[in-house]
Amino acid sequence: MRRSADELNKMRKAGKVVAEMHEATRAAIRPGVTTGQLNEVAAAVIAKRGARSNFLNYHGFPAVICTSPNDMIVHGIPGEYVLREGDIISVDCGAIVEGYHGDAAYTAGVGEISDLAARLIEVTERSMWAGIEQLHKGNRLHEVGRAVQSVAEAAGFSVVREYVGHAIGTAMHESPQVPNYWPGSPGPTLKEGMVFAVEPMVNAGSYETYVLDDGWGVMTRDGQLSAHFEHTIAVTDDGPEVFTLA
Ligand code: MG
Ligand code: MG
């Protein structure tokens, strides 16, 4: 779907709130802090900006952010988990302003982290930017996944298959999906006004996953680390415009 100039303006506003949630939670990450406390920090930003949460009550999800440490890939429920020196933590944030959605995620280290963890974070973020660079009108959507996969696999990592990016607008998850790998076909042709969430999930080991008994937390099957980066981006006449940057 293509969004009007007025709709894109509302999505810019939602994106700014999400960017502020990133800044505030990043600043709160340190050993000893719980993921529940990060959720409170994010909820305070939503309240301060008069926005609404798109995560809270989404299929019953009980928080305004997802917090996924170490071998958890995505969808972790914030709570009692205490961040420890050497952890990595993926934080996924979203907000609604005037009916329009923003959605973005990052992975950060807690204190000193291993070389492998640092490299995984760096490569995952770089793979996201390689995907975003494909969002030019006239290009085909699945070039995003091809670019993401190429960066991740060149570094010896793997790209999660079961969870993907998505179009976004008046709902958080709209069609079409945005795979983070080449799915075997080029996909739709990009037009100005389309808006997507590009969100690679990159595993240090294999891409296989399983879901925790809570029905939410998605884990790497082999117990190795996973990282996740995401932005909400519009296809414009001047190229990709990232709405969820500070
Ligand atoms: Mg998303
Ligand atoms: Mg997200």
Short mmCIF file of C-alpha atoms and ligand atoms in Angstrom, two decimals:
data_model
loop_
_atom_site.label_atom_id
_atom_site.label_comp_id
_atom_site.label_asym_id
_atom_site.label_seq_id
_atom_site.Cartn_x
_atom_site.Cartn_y
_atom_site.Cartn_z
CA MET A 1 0.00 0.00 0.00
CA ARG A 2 1.15 3.55 -0.76
CA ARG A 3 0.79 6.23 1.91
CA SER A 4 -0.14 9.87 1.28
CA ALA A 5 2.07 12.78 2.33
CA ASP A 6 -0.22 13.34 5.32
CA GLU A 7 0.02 9.69 6.37
CA LEU A 8 3.81 9.74 6.01
CA ASN A 9 3.93 12.77 8.30
CA LYS A 10 2.07 10.83 11.00
CA MET A 11 4.43 7.91 10.56
CA ARG A 12 7.38 10.29 10.97
CA LYS A 13 5.91 11.35 14.31
CA ALA A 14 5.44 7.75 15.43
CA GLY A 15 9.00 7.01 14.34
CA LYS A 16 10.36 9.85 16.48
CA VAL A 17 8.65 8.40 19.56
CA VAL A 18 10.17 4.99 18.84
CA ALA A 19 13.61 6.60 18.38
CA GLU A 20 13.21 8.27 21.77
CA MET A 21 12.29 4.89 23.32
CA HIS A 22 15.56 3.55 21.87
CA GLU A 23 17.60 6.40 23.33
CA ALA A 24 15.99 6.10 26.76
CA THR A 25 16.28 2.32 27.05
CA ARG A 26 19.84 2.28 25.69
CA ALA A 27 20.84 4.80 28.35
CA ALA A 28 19.33 2.54 31.05
CA ILE A 29 21.16 -0.66 30.02
CA ARG A 30 23.74 -1.71 32.59
CA PRO A 31 24.49 -4.74 34.81
CA GLY A 32 21.88 -5.11 37.54
CA VAL A 33 18.98 -3.55 35.65
CA THR A 34 15.97 -5.80 34.95
CA THR A 35 14.24 -6.07 31.61
CA GLY A 36 11.08 -5.02 33.45
CA GLN A 37 12.79 -1.74 34.34
CA LEU A 38 13.66 -1.18 30.65
CA ASN A 39 9.96 -1.65 29.89
CA GLU A 40 9.06 1.04 32.45
CA VAL A 41 11.55 3.45 30.87
CA ALA A 42 9.98 2.86 27.44
CA ALA A 43 6.44 3.19 28.79
CA ALA A 44 7.35 6.56 30.30
CA VAL A 45 8.41 7.84 26.86
CA ILE A 46 5.13 6.70 25.29
CA ALA A 47 3.18 8.44 28.05
CA LYS A 48 5.24 11.64 27.84
CA ARG A 49 4.66 11.89 24.06
CA GLY A 50 0.94 11.13 24.29
CA ALA A 51 1.44 8.09 22.05
CA ARG A 52 -0.10 4.63 22.36
CA SER A 53 1.61 1.25 22.52
CA ASN A 54 1.20 -1.16 19.62
CA PHE A 55 2.92 -3.98 21.51
CA LEU A 56 0.80 -3.92 24.68
CA ASN A 57 -2.08 -6.43 24.36
CA TYR A 58 -0.93 -7.45 20.86
CA HIS A 59 -2.30 -11.02 20.86
CA GLY A 60 -2.11 -10.64 24.65
CA PHE A 61 1.51 -9.41 24.87
CA PRO A 62 1.89 -7.87 28.36
CA ALA A 63 4.46 -5.06 27.80
CA VAL A 64 5.34 -2.07 25.57
CA ILE A 65 8.71 -3.49 24.42
CA CYS A 66 10.22 -6.91 23.76
CA THR A 67 13.47 -7.71 25.56
CA SER A 68 15.41 -10.71 24.27
CA PRO A 69 18.76 -11.54 25.92
CA ASN A 70 21.59 -13.65 24.48
CA ASP A 71 20.19 -16.77 22.77
CA MET A 72 16.68 -15.32 22.67
CA ILE A 73 16.03 -14.01 19.16
CA VAL A 74 12.87 -11.91 19.57
CA HIS A 75 9.56 -11.46 21.45
CA GLY A 76 10.94 -11.75 24.99
CA ILE A 77 8.57 -10.58 27.74
CA PRO A 78 10.23 -7.99 30.02
CA GLY A 79 10.25 -8.98 33.68
CA GLU A 80 12.55 -10.19 36.44
CA TYR A 81 15.54 -11.01 34.21
CA VAL A 82 18.59 -9.13 35.56
CA LEU A 83 21.09 -7.93 32.93
CA ARG A 84 24.60 -9.23 33.58
CA GLU A 85 28.01 -8.04 32.43
CA GLY A 86 28.70 -9.72 29.09
CA ASP A 87 25.06 -10.19 28.06
CA ILE A 88 23.67 -8.89 24.82
CA ILE A 89 20.10 -7.66 24.90
CA SER A 90 17.74 -7.08 21.96
CA VAL A 91 15.16 -4.35 22.58
CA ASP A 92 12.20 -4.01 20.19
CA CYS A 93 10.06 -0.86 20.56
CA GLY A 94 6.90 0.40 18.92
CA ALA A 95 4.41 3.26 19.19
CA ILE A 96 1.25 4.60 17.57
CA VAL A 97 0.71 8.32 16.87
CA GLU A 98 -2.57 9.51 15.33
CA GLY A 99 -3.33 5.96 14.25
CA TYR A 100 0.02 5.33 12.52
CA HIS A 101 2.69 2.88 13.65
CA GLY A 102 6.42 2.92 14.17
CA ASP A 103 8.51 -0.20 14.92
CA ALA A 104 12.27 -0.49 15.49
CA ALA A 105 14.76 -2.65 17.37
CA TYR A 106 18.41 -2.75 18.37
CA THR A 107 20.80 -5.08 20.16
CA ALA A 108 23.24 -3.70 22.73
CA GLY A 109 26.01 -5.15 24.87
CA VAL A 110 25.84 -5.02 28.67
CA GLY A 111 29.22 -3.81 29.90
CA GLU A 112 32.15 -5.70 28.36
CA ILE A 113 31.06 -8.31 25.80
CA SER A 114 32.92 -11.03 23.89
CA ASP A 115 34.50 -10.38 20.51
CA LEU A 116 31.98 -12.78 18.97
CA ALA A 117 29.04 -10.91 20.51
CA ALA A 118 30.41 -7.55 19.35
CA ARG A 119 30.95 -8.86 15.83
CA LEU A 120 27.44 -10.37 15.72
CA ILE A 121 25.92 -7.01 16.71
CA GLU A 122 28.02 -5.09 14.19
CA VAL A 123 27.25 -7.49 11.32
CA THR A 124 23.51 -7.61 12.10
CA GLU A 125 23.24 -3.81 12.09
CA ARG A 126 25.27 -3.62 8.88
CA SER A 127 23.03 -6.26 7.25
CA MET A 128 19.99 -4.13 8.14
CA TRP A 129 21.52 -1.06 6.48
CA ALA A 130 22.40 -3.13 3.39
CA GLY A 131 18.73 -4.13 3.22
CA ILE A 132 17.48 -0.57 3.74
CA GLU A 133 19.70 0.60 0.87
CA GLN A 134 17.58 -1.56 -1.46
CA LEU A 135 14.41 0.46 -0.75
CA HIS A 136 14.44 2.52 -3.94
CA LYS A 137 11.40 2.88 -6.17
CA GLY A 138 11.53 0.54 -9.12
CA ASN A 139 13.62 -2.01 -7.22
CA ARG A 140 12.09 -5.35 -6.16
CA LEU A 141 11.26 -5.95 -2.49
CA HIS A 142 13.13 -9.22 -2.10
CA GLU A 143 16.42 -7.51 -2.95
CA VAL A 144 16.25 -6.42 0.70
CA GLY A 145 16.53 -10.01 1.89
CA ARG A 146 19.20 -10.83 -0.64
CA ALA A 147 21.34 -7.95 0.65
CA VAL A 148 20.76 -8.83 4.33
CA GLN A 149 21.59 -12.49 3.76
CA SER A 150 24.72 -11.69 1.80
CA VAL A 151 26.18 -9.55 4.61
CA ALA A 152 25.24 -11.99 7.38
CA GLU A 153 26.46 -15.13 5.64
CA ALA A 154 29.71 -13.52 4.46
CA ALA A 155 30.49 -13.07 8.17
CA GLY A 156 29.78 -16.76 8.88
CA PHE A 157 26.41 -16.14 10.57
CA SER A 158 22.89 -17.26 9.64
CA VAL A 159 19.62 -15.43 9.01
CA VAL A 160 16.41 -16.49 10.78
CA ARG A 161 13.75 -17.74 8.36
CA GLU A 162 10.51 -18.05 10.39
CA TYR A 163 10.37 -14.39 11.46
CA VAL A 164 10.56 -11.57 8.93
CA GLY A 165 10.03 -7.86 8.32
CA HIS A 166 6.76 -6.40 7.12
CA ALA A 167 4.92 -3.46 5.62
CA ILE A 168 3.63 -1.07 8.29
CA GLY A 169 1.09 1.76 8.47
CA THR A 170 -2.29 1.75 10.21
CA ALA A 171 -1.39 -1.69 11.57
CA MET A 172 2.01 -2.79 12.85
CA HIS A 173 2.16 -5.87 10.64
CA GLU A 174 0.82 -5.34 7.13
CA SER A 175 1.36 -7.25 3.89
CA PRO A 176 3.69 -7.92 2.23
CA GLN A 177 6.28 -9.60 4.43
CA VAL A 178 9.94 -8.65 4.04
CA PRO A 179 12.09 -11.78 4.23
CA ASN A 180 15.69 -11.43 5.39
CA TYR A 181 16.85 -13.97 2.82
CA TRP A 182 16.31 -14.54 -0.88
CA PRO A 183 13.00 -16.44 -1.04
CA GLY A 184 13.38 -17.52 -4.65
CA SER A 185 11.36 -14.76 -6.30
CA PRO A 186 11.93 -10.99 -6.67
CA GLY A 187 8.70 -9.87 -4.97
CA PRO A 188 6.68 -6.70 -5.54
CA THR A 189 8.07 -3.66 -7.33
CA LEU A 190 8.71 -0.79 -4.91
CA LYS A 191 6.80 2.46 -5.31
CA GLU A 192 7.12 5.78 -3.51
CA GLY A 193 4.91 5.97 -0.43
CA MET A 194 5.38 2.33 0.56
CA VAL A 195 6.60 1.87 4.14
CA PHE A 196 8.40 -1.19 5.52
CA ALA A 197 9.98 -2.46 8.69
CA VAL A 198 13.30 -4.07 7.76
CA GLU A 199 14.41 -6.27 10.66
CA PRO A 200 17.12 -8.89 10.28
CA MET A 201 17.49 -11.46 13.05
CA VAL A 202 20.99 -12.92 12.74
CA ASN A 203 22.24 -15.98 14.64
CA ALA A 204 25.85 -16.80 15.47
CA GLY A 205 25.09 -20.49 14.80
CA SER A 206 22.26 -22.09 12.86
CA TYR A 207 19.02 -20.31 11.98
CA GLU A 208 16.78 -22.90 13.64
CA THR A 209 14.46 -21.65 16.38
CA TYR A 210 12.01 -22.78 19.03
CA VAL A 211 9.43 -20.95 21.15
CA LEU A 212 9.47 -20.90 24.96
CA ASP A 213 6.59 -22.35 26.99
CA ASP A 214 5.35 -18.77 27.61
CA GLY A 215 4.31 -18.77 23.96
CA TRP A 216 6.43 -15.69 23.18
CA GLY A 217 10.19 -15.91 23.55
CA VAL A 218 11.83 -17.20 20.36
CA MET A 219 15.16 -18.95 21.03
CA THR A 220 18.05 -20.23 18.93
CA ARG A 221 17.79 -24.02 18.88
CA ASP A 222 21.55 -24.44 19.33
CA GLY A 223 21.78 -21.98 22.25
CA GLN A 224 24.10 -19.61 20.40
CA LEU A 225 23.70 -15.82 20.42
CA SER A 226 21.27 -13.88 18.25
CA ALA A 227 21.01 -10.17 17.39
CA HIS A 228 18.16 -8.08 15.94
CA PHE A 229 18.06 -4.62 14.34
CA GLU A 230 15.04 -2.90 12.83
CA HIS A 231 13.95 0.43 11.37
CA THR A 232 10.72 1.73 9.80
CA ILE A 233 11.52 3.17 6.36
CA ALA A 234 9.54 4.85 3.57
CA VAL A 235 10.33 4.54 -0.12
CA THR A 236 10.49 8.14 -1.39
CA ASP A 237 11.40 9.86 -4.64
CA ASP A 238 14.73 10.67 -3.02
CA GLY A 239 15.43 7.12 -1.80
CA PRO A 240 14.82 5.43 1.55
CA GLU A 241 13.75 7.68 4.44
CA VAL A 242 14.24 6.15 7.90
CA PHE A 243 11.50 7.29 10.28
CA THR A 244 12.83 5.69 13.47
CA LEU A 245 16.23 7.41 13.63
CA ALA A 246 16.85 9.89 16.46
MG MG B 1 8.66 -5.32 13.16
MG MG B 2 9.86 -4.56 16.02
#
